mmCIF file of C-alpha atoms and ligand atoms in Angstrom:
data_model
loop_
_atom_site.group_PDB
_atom_site.id
_atom_site.type_symbol
_atom_site.label_atom_id
_atom_site.label_comp_id
_atom_site.label_asym_id
_atom_site.label_seq_id
_atom_site.Cartn_x
_atom_site.Cartn_y
_atom_site.Cartn_z
ATOM 1 C CA MET A 1 91.598 81.158 85.646
ATOM 2 C CA GLU A 2 89.557 83.781 87.436
ATOM 3 C CA LYS A 3 88.874 87.047 85.699
ATOM 4 C CA LEU A 4 88.861 90.422 87.370
ATOM 5 C CA THR A 5 86.855 93.497 86.636
ATOM 6 C CA CYS A 6 88.780 96.159 84.780
ATOM 7 C CA LYS A 7 88.780 99.457 86.645
ATOM 8 C CA THR A 8 88.962 101.346 83.412
ATOM 9 C CA CYS A 9 86.211 99.940 81.215
ATOM 10 C CA GLY A 10 84.283 97.882 83.787
ATOM 11 C CA CYS A 11 84.414 94.650 81.782
ATOM 12 C CA GLN A 12 85.238 91.344 83.427
ATOM 13 C CA SER A 13 88.163 90.940 81.158
ATOM 14 C CA LEU A 14 91.313 91.148 83.224
ATOM 15 C CA GLN A 15 93.338 88.009 83.131
ATOM 16 C CA PRO A 16 96.445 87.555 85.249
ATOM 17 C CA MET A 17 99.391 85.870 83.623
ATOM 18 C CA GLN A 18 102.351 84.434 85.407
ATOM 19 C CA VAL A 19 105.522 86.084 84.256
ATOM 20 C CA VAL A 20 108.877 84.428 84.315
ATOM 21 C CA LEU A 21 111.661 86.925 84.548
ATOM 22 C CA ASP A 22 115.063 86.096 83.189
ATOM 23 C CA ASP A 23 117.957 85.588 85.496
ATOM 24 C CA GLU A 24 119.871 88.669 84.551
ATOM 25 C CA ASP A 25 118.746 90.492 87.667
ATOM 26 C CA ASP A 26 121.344 89.191 90.051
ATOM 27 C CA ASP A 27 120.432 91.696 92.743
ATOM 28 C CA LEU A 28 117.326 89.763 93.665
ATOM 29 C CA SER A 29 119.040 86.452 94.200
ATOM 30 C CA LEU A 30 121.631 88.252 96.277
ATOM 31 C CA LEU A 31 118.873 89.447 98.582
ATOM 32 C CA GLY A 32 117.782 85.867 99.078
ATOM 33 C CA GLY A 33 114.242 86.887 98.268
ATOM 34 C CA GLU A 34 111.681 85.019 96.283
ATOM 35 C CA GLN A 35 110.028 86.715 93.451
ATOM 36 C CA GLU A 36 106.650 86.340 91.891
ATOM 37 C CA SER A 37 105.398 88.357 88.989
ATOM 38 C CA ARG A 38 102.034 88.690 87.397
ATOM 39 C CA PHE A 39 100.920 90.657 84.420
ATOM 40 C CA TYR A 40 97.313 91.778 84.248
ATOM 41 C CA SER A 41 95.949 92.885 80.951
ATOM 42 C CA CYS A 42 92.468 93.936 79.862
ATOM 43 C CA GLN A 43 91.443 92.422 76.568
ATOM 44 C CA VAL A 44 88.854 95.116 75.993
ATOM 45 C CA CYS A 45 90.517 98.467 76.604
ATOM 46 C CA GLY A 46 94.182 97.527 76.860
ATOM 47 C CA ASP A 47 94.709 98.711 80.422
ATOM 48 C CA ASN A 48 97.410 96.681 82.100
ATOM 49 C CA TRP A 49 99.742 96.427 85.020
ATOM 50 C CA LEU A 50 102.576 94.301 86.201
ATOM 51 C CA SER A 51 102.967 93.230 89.808
ATOM 52 C CA VAL A 52 106.219 91.968 91.207
ATOM 53 C CA LYS A 53 106.203 90.482 94.671
ATOM 54 C CA GLU A 54 109.512 90.181 96.417
ATOM 55 C CA LYS A 55 110.032 88.558 99.754
ATOM 56 C CA THR A 56 112.729 89.981 101.909
ATOM 57 C CA THR A 57 114.871 88.040 104.348
ATOM 58 C CA ASP A 58 113.013 89.287 107.431
ATOM 59 C CA GLY A 59 109.703 87.772 106.319
ATOM 60 C CA ALA A 60 108.323 90.997 104.977
ATOM 61 C CA CYS A 61 107.673 91.707 101.352
ATOM 62 C CA THR A 62 107.215 94.432 98.839
ATOM 63 C CA ILE A 63 104.958 94.456 95.844
ATOM 64 C CA THR A 64 105.775 96.727 92.964
ATOM 65 C CA PHE A 65 103.004 97.654 90.558
ATOM 66 C CA VAL A 66 103.827 99.127 87.190
ATOM 67 C CA HIS A 67 100.796 100.501 85.398
ATOM 68 C CA GLN A 68 100.271 100.578 81.659
ATOM 69 C CA MET A 69 103.534 99.175 80.550
ATOM 70 C CA GLY A 70 105.006 100.764 77.489
ATOM 71 C CA THR A 71 103.705 104.259 78.137
ATOM 72 C CA ALA A 72 105.806 107.140 79.410
ATOM 73 C CA PRO A 73 106.319 108.327 82.072
ATOM 74 C CA VAL A 74 106.351 105.093 84.041
ATOM 75 C CA LEU A 75 103.660 104.961 86.724
ATOM 76 C CA LYS A 76 104.804 102.787 89.535
ATOM 77 C CA ARG A 77 103.840 102.228 93.144
ATOM 78 C CA ILE A 78 105.392 100.059 95.787
ATOM 79 C CA ALA A 79 103.553 98.451 98.677
ATOM 80 C CA HIS A 80 105.569 97.626 101.753
ATOM 81 C CA MET A 81 104.120 94.845 103.838
ATOM 82 C CA ASP A 82 105.351 93.407 107.079
ATOM 83 C CA ASN A 83 103.891 90.015 106.313
ATOM 84 C CA ALA A 84 104.558 88.039 103.156
ATOM 85 C CA ILE A 85 101.843 85.476 103.891
ATOM 86 C CA VAL A 86 98.716 87.596 104.068
ATOM 87 C CA VAL A 87 99.002 89.901 101.122
ATOM 88 C CA GLU A 88 96.053 92.226 101.209
ATOM 89 C CA THR A 89 95.805 95.945 100.805
ATOM 90 C CA ASP A 90 94.817 96.200 104.474
ATOM 91 C CA ASN A 91 98.236 94.927 105.393
ATOM 92 C CA VAL A 92 100.160 97.540 103.527
ATOM 93 C CA ASP A 93 102.395 99.493 105.884
ATOM 94 C CA GLU A 94 103.358 102.079 103.392
ATOM 95 C CA TRP A 95 102.762 102.937 99.768
ATOM 96 C CA GLU A 96 105.377 104.684 97.688
ATOM 97 C CA TYR A 97 104.367 106.374 94.474
ATOM 98 C CA TYR A 98 106.642 107.057 91.554
ATOM 99 C CA VAL A 99 106.378 108.779 88.223
ATOM 100 C CA ASP A 100 109.408 107.548 86.360
ATOM 101 C CA GLU A 101 111.976 107.353 89.145
ATOM 102 C CA GLU A 102 110.722 110.409 90.950
ATOM 103 C CA ARG A 103 108.765 109.934 94.142
ATOM 104 C CA VAL A 104 105.481 111.855 94.093
ATOM 105 C CA ASP A 105 102.441 112.395 96.300
ATOM 106 C CA GLU A 106 99.690 109.841 96.120
ATOM 107 C CA SER A 107 97.215 112.430 94.854
ATOM 108 C CA ASP A 108 99.458 113.454 91.950
ATOM 109 C CA TRP A 109 100.029 109.850 91.068
ATOM 110 C CA ARG A 110 96.335 108.997 91.120
ATOM 111 C CA GLU A 111 95.551 111.982 88.970
ATOM 112 C CA GLU A 112 98.061 110.820 86.390
ATOM 113 C CA LEU A 113 96.614 107.308 86.430
ATOM 114 C CA SER A 114 93.064 108.544 86.169
ATOM 115 C CA ASP A 115 93.980 110.749 83.181
ATOM 116 C CA ARG A 116 95.379 107.718 81.444
ATOM 117 C CA ARG A 117 92.338 105.649 82.204
ATOM 118 C CA ASP A 118 90.102 108.387 80.810
ATOM 119 C CA LEU A 119 92.139 108.215 77.657
ATOM 120 C CA LEU A 120 91.792 104.452 77.387
ATOM 121 C CA ARG A 121 88.108 104.669 78.112
ATOM 122 C CA ALA A 122 87.665 107.245 75.362
ATOM 123 C CA THR A 123 89.578 105.061 72.928
ATOM 124 C CA CYS A 124 87.557 101.976 73.653
ATOM 125 C CA THR A 125 84.112 103.582 73.418
ATOM 126 C CA ASN A 126 84.893 105.018 70.010
HETATM 127 ZN ZN1 ZN B 30 89.400 97.411 80.397
#
């Protein structure tokens, strides 16, 4: 499996894992969407994120990214795309940024994420 470069520590150590979610989330099957989840985790500094791709009935899709699972508050962003086939950042119609369940500005969100990455970086160079 291909490895990606970690944005936090710069090592080529990010490995995506397919995640199988349990069936308790009935909402998704009701939408008729398909779901695909991946969990990316850095083996060096511990940075991680979860991506959940959901197709919607009109051929569009959303991808939800949850960064650094297990830390509070939850840093989450949602990409809205009008095309579920070509999933690239260029195709994102709109990004939504959340800290916990509260919608925030992109700049606030990025600041929060960058603070956390600084912290991880500091921990892993020690
Ligand atoms: Zn890393």
